[in-house]
Coordinates of C-alpha atoms in Angstrom, one line a residue:
M4 CA 0.0 0.0 0.0
T5 CA 1.2 3.5 -0.7
A6 CA 0.3 6.9 0.8
T7 CA -1.9 9.2 -1.2
V8 CA -0.5 12.8 -0.9
P9 CA -0.7 16.0 -2.8
P10 CA 1.8 16.0 -5.7
T11 CA 3.9 18.9 -4.2
P12 CA 3.6 21.2 -1.3
S13 CA 3.0 24.1 -3.7
D14 CA 0.0 22.4 -5.2
S15 CA -1.8 22.0 -1.9
P16 CA -0.4 24.3 0.8
I17 CA -0.1 22.9 4.2
P18 CA -2.4 24.7 6.6
E19 CA -0.5 26.8 9.1
Q20 CA -1.9 28.6 12.1
A21 CA 0.3 30.8 14.3
G22 CA 3.3 28.7 13.5
R23 CA 1.5 25.4 13.8
V24 CA 1.2 23.0 10.9
E25 CA -1.2 20.2 10.1
L26 CA -1.7 17.9 7.1
P27 CA -3.2 19.4 4.0
P28 CA -7.0 18.9 3.6
G29 CA -7.7 15.6 1.8
T30 CA -4.4 14.0 2.5
V31 CA -4.8 10.2 2.9
L32 CA -1.9 8.3 4.4
T33 CA -2.6 4.5 4.0
D34 CA 0.8 2.8 4.0
N35 CA 0.6 0.9 7.3
R36 CA 4.3 0.2 7.3
F37 CA 4.8 3.8 8.4
V38 CA 1.4 5.1 9.5
N39 CA -1.1 4.4 12.3
D40 CA -3.4 6.7 14.3
D41 CA -0.9 7.3 17.1
L42 CA 2.0 8.3 14.7
L43 CA -0.1 10.8 12.7
P44 CA 0.2 14.5 13.5
V45 CA -2.0 15.6 16.3
P46 CA -4.7 17.9 14.8
L47 CA -4.6 21.5 15.8
A48 CA -7.8 21.2 17.7
R49 CA -6.2 18.6 20.0
R50 CA -3.0 20.5 20.6
R51 CA -4.2 22.1 23.9
W52 CA -1.5 21.5 26.5
T53 CA -0.8 24.7 28.4
T54 CA 2.2 26.2 30.2
Y55 CA 0.8 24.7 33.4
N56 CA 0.5 21.2 31.8
F57 CA 4.1 21.2 30.8
A58 CA 5.3 22.6 34.1
A59 CA 3.2 20.1 36.0
L60 CA 4.7 17.3 33.8
W61 CA 8.2 18.2 34.8
V62 CA 7.3 18.7 38.5
G63 CA 5.8 15.3 38.5
M64 CA 8.8 13.7 36.7
A65 CA 11.5 15.5 38.7
H66 CA 10.1 14.6 42.1
N67 CA 11.1 10.9 42.5
I68 CA 13.4 8.9 44.6
P69 CA 16.4 8.7 42.3
S70 CA 16.4 12.5 41.7
W71 CA 16.1 13.0 45.5
L72 CA 19.4 10.9 45.8
L73 CA 21.4 12.9 43.3
A74 CA 22.8 15.4 45.8
S75 CA 23.8 12.5 48.1
G76 CA 26.0 11.1 45.4
L77 CA 27.8 14.4 44.9
V78 CA 28.2 14.9 48.6
A79 CA 29.8 11.4 48.8
L80 CA 32.3 12.5 46.2
G81 CA 33.4 15.3 48.5
M82 CA 31.3 18.3 47.6
D83 CA 29.5 20.3 50.2
W84 CA 25.8 20.9 49.8
K85 CA 26.2 24.2 48.0
Q86 CA 28.5 22.7 45.3
A87 CA 26.1 19.7 44.9
V88 CA 23.0 21.9 44.4
F89 CA 25.0 24.2 42.1
T90 CA 26.1 21.3 39.9
I91 CA 22.5 19.9 39.7
A92 CA 21.1 23.4 38.9
L93 CA 23.7 24.1 36.1
A94 CA 23.2 20.6 34.6
N95 CA 19.5 21.1 34.3
V96 CA 19.9 24.6 32.7
I97 CA 22.2 23.0 30.1
V98 CA 20.0 20.1 29.3
L99 CA 17.1 22.5 28.9
A100 CA 18.6 23.8 25.7
P101 CA 18.4 20.5 23.7
M102 CA 15.1 19.9 25.4
L103 CA 13.6 23.1 23.9
L104 CA 15.3 22.7 20.5
T105 CA 14.0 19.2 19.9
G106 CA 10.7 20.0 21.5
H107 CA 10.0 22.8 19.0
A108 CA 8.9 20.3 16.3
G109 CA 6.1 19.0 18.6
P110 CA 3.8 22.1 18.7
K111 CA 4.7 23.1 15.2
Y112 CA 4.0 19.7 13.4
G113 CA 2.2 17.6 16.1
I114 CA 4.6 14.7 15.5
P115 CA 6.3 12.3 18.0
F116 CA 10.0 11.7 18.3
P117 CA 10.4 8.7 16.0
V118 CA 8.5 10.6 13.2
L119 CA 10.8 13.6 13.7
A120 CA 13.8 11.3 13.5
R121 CA 12.6 10.2 10.0
A122 CA 13.6 13.6 8.6
S123 CA 17.3 13.0 9.5
F124 CA 17.6 9.2 9.6
G125 CA 15.1 8.2 6.9
L126 CA 11.7 6.5 7.3
R127 CA 13.4 3.1 8.1
G128 CA 16.6 4.5 9.6
A129 CA 14.5 6.3 12.3
N130 CA 14.1 2.9 14.0
L131 CA 17.8 3.0 15.0
P132 CA 17.6 6.0 17.4
A133 CA 14.0 5.0 18.4
L134 CA 15.0 1.5 19.5
I135 CA 18.1 2.8 21.4
R136 CA 15.8 5.2 23.2
A137 CA 13.2 2.5 23.8
G138 CA 15.8 0.1 25.2
V139 CA 17.0 2.6 27.8
A140 CA 13.4 3.5 28.7
C141 CA 12.4 -0.1 29.2
A142 CA 15.3 -0.7 31.5
W143 CA 14.6 2.4 33.5
F144 CA 10.9 1.5 33.7
G145 CA 11.8 -1.8 35.3
I146 CA 14.2 -0.2 37.7
Q147 CA 11.8 2.6 38.8
T148 CA 9.0 0.0 39.2
W149 CA 11.2 -2.1 41.4
I150 CA 12.2 0.9 43.4
G151 CA 8.6 2.0 43.8
G152 CA 7.6 -1.5 44.8
Q153 CA 10.4 -1.6 47.4
G154 CA 9.2 1.7 48.8
I155 CA 5.6 0.4 49.2
F156 CA 7.0 -2.8 50.7
V157 CA 9.0 -0.9 53.3
L158 CA 6.2 1.4 54.3
L159 CA 3.5 -1.3 54.4
G160 CA 5.8 -3.5 56.4
K161 CA 6.0 -0.7 58.9
L162 CA 2.2 -0.4 59.0
L163 CA 1.3 -4.0 59.0
G164 CA 4.4 -5.6 60.5
G165 CA 6.0 -8.9 59.6
W166 CA 6.3 -8.3 55.8
A167 CA 10.0 -8.5 55.7
E168 CA 9.9 -11.9 57.5
A169 CA 7.6 -13.5 54.8
S170 CA 8.8 -16.6 53.1
E171 CA 11.1 -16.0 50.1
V172 CA 10.4 -16.7 46.4
G173 CA 13.3 -16.2 44.1
G174 CA 15.4 -14.7 46.8
Q175 CA 12.9 -12.0 47.8
P176 CA 10.0 -12.0 50.3
W177 CA 6.8 -12.9 48.5
T178 CA 5.2 -9.8 49.9
L179 CA 7.8 -7.7 48.0
W180 CA 6.8 -9.5 44.7
V181 CA 3.2 -8.6 45.4
C182 CA 4.0 -4.9 45.9
F183 CA 6.1 -4.9 42.7
V184 CA 3.4 -6.6 40.6
L185 CA 0.6 -4.4 41.9
F186 CA 2.6 -1.3 41.3
W187 CA 3.5 -2.4 37.8
A188 CA -0.2 -3.1 37.0
L189 CA -1.3 0.3 38.3
E190 CA 1.2 2.1 36.1
L191 CA 0.1 0.3 33.0
A192 CA -3.6 0.9 33.8
I193 CA -3.0 4.6 33.8
I194 CA -0.9 4.9 30.7
Y195 CA -3.3 2.5 28.8
R196 CA -5.9 5.2 29.0
G197 CA -3.8 7.4 26.8
M198 CA -2.0 10.7 26.9
E199 CA -5.0 12.7 28.0
A200 CA -5.2 10.6 31.1
L201 CA -1.5 11.1 31.7
R202 CA -2.0 14.9 31.4
R203 CA -4.8 14.9 34.0
F204 CA -2.8 12.6 36.3
E205 CA 0.3 14.9 36.2
N206 CA -1.9 18.0 36.8
W207 CA -2.8 16.9 40.3
A208 CA 0.2 14.7 41.0
A209 CA 2.7 17.6 40.7
P210 CA 1.3 19.8 43.6
F211 CA 0.6 16.7 45.7
V212 CA 4.3 15.5 45.5
I213 CA 5.6 19.0 46.3
V214 CA 3.4 19.1 49.4
G215 CA 4.6 15.7 50.4
A216 CA 8.3 16.8 50.2
L217 CA 7.6 20.0 52.2
V218 CA 5.7 18.0 54.8
L219 CA 8.8 15.7 55.2
L220 CA 11.0 18.8 55.6
V221 CA 8.7 20.4 58.2
W222 CA 8.5 17.1 60.1
I223 CA 12.2 16.5 60.3
A224 CA 13.1 20.1 61.0
N225 CA 10.6 20.1 63.9
K226 CA 12.0 16.8 65.2
A227 CA 15.6 18.1 64.9
G228 CA 14.9 21.5 66.3
G229 CA 16.5 23.0 63.2
L230 CA 18.0 21.9 59.9
G231 CA 21.0 20.0 61.2
P232 CA 24.8 20.0 60.9
L233 CA 25.1 18.8 57.3
L234 CA 24.7 22.5 56.1
D235 CA 27.8 23.4 58.1
Q236 CA 30.1 20.7 56.8
P237 CA 32.8 22.1 54.5
S238 CA 33.7 20.7 51.1
R239 CA 36.5 18.1 51.0
L240 CA 37.4 19.4 47.6
G241 CA 37.3 23.2 48.0
W242 CA 37.0 25.3 44.9
G243 CA 40.5 24.8 43.6
A244 CA 42.4 22.1 41.7
D245 CA 40.7 19.2 43.5
F246 CA 37.2 20.4 42.6
W247 CA 37.2 20.6 38.8
P248 CA 38.2 17.0 38.0
V249 CA 35.2 15.9 40.1
F250 CA 32.9 18.7 38.9
F251 CA 32.9 18.2 35.1
P252 CA 32.3 14.4 35.1
S253 CA 29.6 15.0 37.8
L254 CA 28.0 17.7 35.6
M255 CA 27.9 15.2 32.6
G256 CA 26.3 12.7 34.9
M257 CA 23.6 15.1 36.0
I258 CA 23.0 16.1 32.4
A259 CA 22.7 12.5 31.4
F260 CA 19.9 12.1 34.0
W261 CA 17.4 13.8 31.7
S262 CA 19.2 13.4 28.4
T263 CA 16.7 10.7 27.5
L264 CA 13.9 13.2 27.6
S265 CA 15.8 15.6 25.4
L266 CA 15.3 13.2 22.6
N267 CA 11.7 12.2 22.9
I268 CA 10.2 15.4 24.4
P269 CA 8.3 15.9 21.1
D270 CA 6.1 12.9 22.3
F271 CA 4.7 15.5 24.8
T272 CA 5.1 18.8 23.1
R273 CA 3.1 17.6 20.1
F274 CA 0.1 18.2 22.3
G275 CA 1.2 21.8 23.0
A276 CA -1.1 24.8 22.3
G277 CA 1.9 26.6 20.9
Q278 CA 5.7 27.2 21.3
R279 CA 5.1 29.6 24.2
A280 CA 3.4 26.9 26.2
Q281 CA 6.2 24.3 25.8
V282 CA 9.1 26.9 26.2
W283 CA 7.7 28.5 29.3
G284 CA 6.3 25.3 30.7
Q285 CA 9.6 23.4 30.4
T286 CA 11.7 26.4 31.6
L287 CA 9.6 26.9 34.7
G288 CA 9.3 23.2 35.3
L289 CA 12.7 21.5 34.8
P290 CA 15.6 23.5 36.2
T291 CA 13.7 25.2 39.0
T292 CA 12.1 21.9 40.2
M293 CA 15.3 19.9 40.1
T294 CA 17.1 22.6 42.0
L295 CA 14.3 22.9 44.6
F296 CA 14.2 19.2 45.0
A297 CA 18.0 19.0 45.5
L298 CA 17.7 21.7 48.2
L299 CA 14.9 19.8 49.9
S300 CA 16.9 16.6 49.9
V301 CA 19.9 18.3 51.5
F302 CA 17.8 20.1 54.2
V303 CA 15.8 17.0 55.1
T304 CA 18.9 14.8 55.2
S305 CA 20.7 17.4 57.3
G306 CA 17.8 17.2 59.8
S307 CA 18.0 13.4 59.8
Q308 CA 21.6 13.7 60.7
A309 CA 20.8 15.8 63.8
V310 CA 18.0 13.4 64.8
Y311 CA 19.5 10.0 64.2
G312 CA 23.2 10.7 64.3
A313 CA 23.7 9.7 60.7
A314 CA 22.6 11.2 57.4
V315 CA 19.5 9.3 56.0
W316 CA 19.4 10.2 52.3
D317 CA 16.7 7.7 51.3
P318 CA 13.3 9.4 51.8
V319 CA 11.5 6.1 52.1
A320 CA 13.9 4.8 54.8
L321 CA 13.5 8.2 56.6
A322 CA 9.7 8.2 56.5
A323 CA 9.6 4.6 57.8
R324 CA 11.2 5.8 61.0
T325 CA 8.0 7.5 62.1
D326 CA 5.5 5.6 64.3
N327 CA 2.6 7.9 63.2
V328 CA 0.1 5.8 61.2
F329 CA -1.3 8.9 59.4
G330 CA 2.3 9.9 58.5
L331 CA 3.1 6.5 57.2
L332 CA 0.0 6.4 55.0
F333 CA 0.7 9.9 53.7
A334 CA 4.3 8.8 52.9
L335 CA 3.1 5.7 51.2
V336 CA 0.7 7.6 48.9
T337 CA 3.4 10.2 48.2
V338 CA 5.9 7.6 47.1
L339 CA 3.2 5.9 45.0
V340 CA 2.2 9.0 43.2
A341 CA 5.8 10.3 42.8
T342 CA 7.1 7.1 41.3
I343 CA 4.2 6.6 39.0
S344 CA 4.4 10.2 37.9
V345 CA 7.9 9.9 36.6
N346 CA 7.8 6.3 35.4
I347 CA 4.9 6.4 33.0
A348 CA 5.9 9.8 31.6
A349 CA 9.6 9.3 31.3
N350 CA 9.8 5.6 30.6
V351 CA 6.6 4.4 29.0
V352 CA 5.5 7.1 26.6
S353 CA 8.7 7.0 24.6
P354 CA 9.0 3.2 24.0
A355 CA 5.2 3.1 23.3
Y356 CA 5.7 5.4 20.3
D357 CA 9.1 4.0 19.4
L358 CA 7.7 0.4 19.2
A359 CA 4.7 1.7 17.3
N360 CA 7.1 3.3 14.8
L361 CA 8.8 -0.1 14.4
A362 CA 5.7 -1.9 13.3
P363 CA 2.7 0.5 12.9
R364 CA 0.4 -2.1 11.4
L365 CA 0.8 -4.4 14.5
I366 CA 1.6 -2.0 17.4
N367 CA -0.3 1.1 18.5
F368 CA 0.5 3.3 21.5
R369 CA -1.4 1.1 24.0
T370 CA 0.2 -2.1 22.7
G371 CA 3.6 -0.5 22.8
A372 CA 3.0 0.5 26.4
L373 CA 2.1 -3.1 27.3
V374 CA 5.2 -4.4 25.6
T375 CA 7.3 -1.9 27.5
G376 CA 5.8 -3.2 30.8
V377 CA 6.6 -6.8 29.9
V378 CA 10.2 -6.0 28.8
G379 CA 10.6 -4.0 32.0
V380 CA 10.0 -7.2 34.0
L381 CA 12.0 -9.5 31.7
I382 CA 15.2 -7.5 32.1
M383 CA 15.0 -8.4 35.8
P384 CA 15.3 -4.9 37.4
W385 CA 16.1 -6.6 40.8
K386 CA 19.3 -7.8 39.2
L387 CA 20.1 -4.4 37.6
T388 CA 20.0 -2.7 41.0
E389 CA 21.9 -5.4 42.8
T390 CA 25.0 -5.4 40.5
P391 CA 25.3 -1.9 39.1
E392 CA 28.9 -2.5 37.8
L393 CA 27.9 -5.3 35.5
Y394 CA 24.4 -4.3 34.5
I395 CA 23.8 -0.6 34.8
F396 CA 27.3 0.5 33.6
T397 CA 27.2 -2.0 30.8
W398 CA 23.6 -1.6 29.6
L399 CA 22.4 1.8 30.7
G400 CA 25.8 3.5 30.7
L401 CA 26.9 2.3 27.3
V402 CA 23.6 2.6 25.4
G403 CA 22.7 5.8 27.3
G404 CA 26.0 7.4 26.2
L405 CA 24.7 7.2 22.6
L406 CA 21.7 9.4 23.3
G407 CA 23.7 12.6 23.0
T408 CA 24.9 11.5 19.6
V409 CA 21.3 11.1 18.4
A410 CA 20.4 14.5 19.9
G411 CA 23.2 16.2 17.9
I412 CA 21.9 14.8 14.6
L413 CA 18.3 15.7 15.3
I414 CA 19.3 19.3 16.3
A415 CA 21.6 19.7 13.3
D416 CA 19.1 18.4 10.8
Y417 CA 16.0 20.3 12.1
W418 CA 17.6 23.6 13.0
L419 CA 20.8 24.0 10.9
I420 CA 19.9 22.1 7.7
R421 CA 16.1 22.5 7.4
R422 CA 15.6 25.7 9.4
T423 CA 12.6 24.0 11.1
V424 CA 10.8 23.5 7.8
L425 CA 9.6 19.9 7.2
D426 CA 7.4 18.3 4.5
L427 CA 4.8 16.8 6.8
P428 CA 3.2 14.2 4.4
A429 CA 6.7 13.1 3.2
L430 CA 7.5 11.9 6.8
Y431 CA 5.0 9.1 6.2
T432 CA 5.6 8.5 2.5
P433 CA 8.0 5.8 1.1
G434 CA 9.8 7.0 -2.0
G435 CA 9.5 10.6 -0.9
R436 CA 12.1 13.2 0.1
Y437 CA 12.9 11.4 3.4
W438 CA 13.4 8.0 1.7
Y439 CA 17.1 8.5 1.0
T440 CA 18.7 5.1 0.3
S441 CA 16.0 2.5 0.7
G442 CA 14.7 4.4 3.7
W443 CA 18.1 5.1 5.3
N444 CA 20.0 8.4 5.4
L445 CA 23.6 7.1 5.3
R446 CA 25.0 10.5 6.3
A447 CA 23.1 10.4 9.5
V448 CA 24.3 6.8 10.1
A449 CA 27.9 7.9 9.5
A450 CA 27.5 10.8 12.0
F451 CA 26.0 8.5 14.5
V452 CA 28.9 6.0 14.2
V453 CA 31.5 8.7 14.6
G454 CA 29.8 10.4 17.5
G455 CA 29.0 7.1 19.2
V456 CA 32.6 5.8 19.0
L457 CA 33.9 9.1 20.5
A458 CA 31.2 9.1 23.2
V459 CA 31.6 5.6 24.5
G460 CA 34.8 4.3 23.0
G461 CA 36.8 5.4 26.0
S462 CA 34.6 3.5 28.5
H463 CA 36.7 2.1 31.3
S464 CA 36.4 0.4 34.7
A465 CA 38.5 0.3 37.8
P466 CA 40.1 -3.2 38.3
G467 CA 37.5 -5.6 39.4
K468 CA 34.7 -3.0 39.4
G469 CA 33.1 -3.4 35.9
P470 CA 33.2 -5.0 32.5
F471 CA 35.5 -2.5 30.7
P472 CA 39.3 -2.6 30.4
E473 CA 41.1 -0.4 32.9
D474 CA 42.6 1.6 30.0
G475 CA 39.3 1.9 28.1
L476 CA 37.8 0.1 25.1
I477 CA 39.9 2.4 22.9
P478 CA 42.7 3.6 25.1
F479 CA 43.4 6.9 23.4
L480 CA 39.7 7.9 23.8
K481 CA 39.7 7.3 27.6
P482 CA 40.0 11.0 28.4
L483 CA 36.7 11.6 26.7
A484 CA 34.8 8.9 28.6
D485 CA 33.6 11.2 31.4
Y486 CA 32.2 13.7 28.9
G487 CA 30.3 11.2 26.7
W488 CA 27.0 13.0 26.3
A489 CA 28.6 16.3 25.3
V490 CA 31.3 14.7 23.1
G491 CA 28.6 12.6 21.3
L492 CA 26.3 15.6 20.8
G493 CA 29.0 17.9 19.5
A494 CA 30.8 15.4 17.3
S495 CA 27.6 14.0 15.6
L496 CA 26.3 17.6 15.1
V497 CA 29.6 18.7 13.4
V498 CA 29.9 15.6 11.3
Y499 CA 26.3 15.6 10.1
V500 CA 26.4 19.3 9.1
G501 CA 29.7 18.7 7.4
L502 CA 28.3 15.8 5.4
T503 CA 25.0 17.5 4.6
A504 CA 25.7 21.2 4.2
G505 CA 25.6 22.4 0.6
R506 CA 23.4 19.6 -0.5
R507 CA 19.9 20.2 -1.6
R508 CA 17.6 20.3 1.4
S509 CA 15.2 17.4 1.0

């Protein structure tokens, strides 16, 4: 089957309203190798997400257990709390830039990430970046679901007693498996209802989680009689020669935390009422929320140090120390809402669209979400979190390092080569201007290979601590390993522009 489209853009102008484009009237796209209802552009009438919706989305995603623990990792490296919060804030200001650049195509054309990738990689080639993004998301979905299940297990065990002593199945108490499965099913039930259900969920989840974090702060500050001694502890690194070798790799790590969303943010912005909504919503929602959350984690942990004699960074472990039933129930609901909020938005939406792009005739958004849930269990997240050197650094670290490379190509193609002008019907039409060589743009593949090798080729491990050679996979690239995201983005952008500039935009 082939798509039926107007002969040329000039024969049937694409309707545009305030910088937003939709398919020309009468366009019929019927090739189900590249089209289904979930991949088609969102009609203008359904692009109605506001600034608040995008800000709420980021508040809901940023407020989760792993992001709460980011500052603790930096303090463990020797930073004081001010240096840790500064590093997190700067990283999120930096990652906001590619987030806004790739997000621009969403409100303008109403297309998801894998369809945008067709412009640069080709209709078939877009499956390469889409599946890389999907793989990372499936792994993180499983990890976040396991973390959420553990949080529920800990808090319910405190409420009900005896849960931790339950008989074991597969090396874990059967009650933990029950928490994991129920949490997994609840996540999929929400996302199965579609993106509008996600928007409504994030709208109320965002303020609820903020209130939950502030309640935790008030509780521990009242219990400690202040904010505790952590705020007075000096940096072990100072601001001199010892600080910068730790700062720059840490900065890259903090950037990498949301680099996944910098690729597939069009999956959300395609529902935006306009560029102003996505720009202001993301600007107000991402760096401010992550910085505030880092501050809250530092203040709460400092209070815990004063109360218990040792810093308790894990908010679930801290909440479990209260004997107040209402407080435990409130903490339980907060953990539930916070983890669901980030997991279904950050780790289910993207692979659902990516898998739909792989086989549109067989997989729609809902089917893709269910496949994500199944894969998230099959990768055994309980193993991923138990042996991070082998699993996380091999799988998430290596594959995740390629995401900056993809971002560089997308930004170069959309902004520098095409100047944000896309032929919307051709993104779904085999044999059209984005067909390239049998559906693959070999220039994008070449840029991806160069950027990817530079980004991850120097991956190395300390002796006995991981799967990589001590001197790096490619020894002379070892100095680049700690800057993989930035190296991949910059290298692929330069190579793609170099290979493409001067050629006819098509």
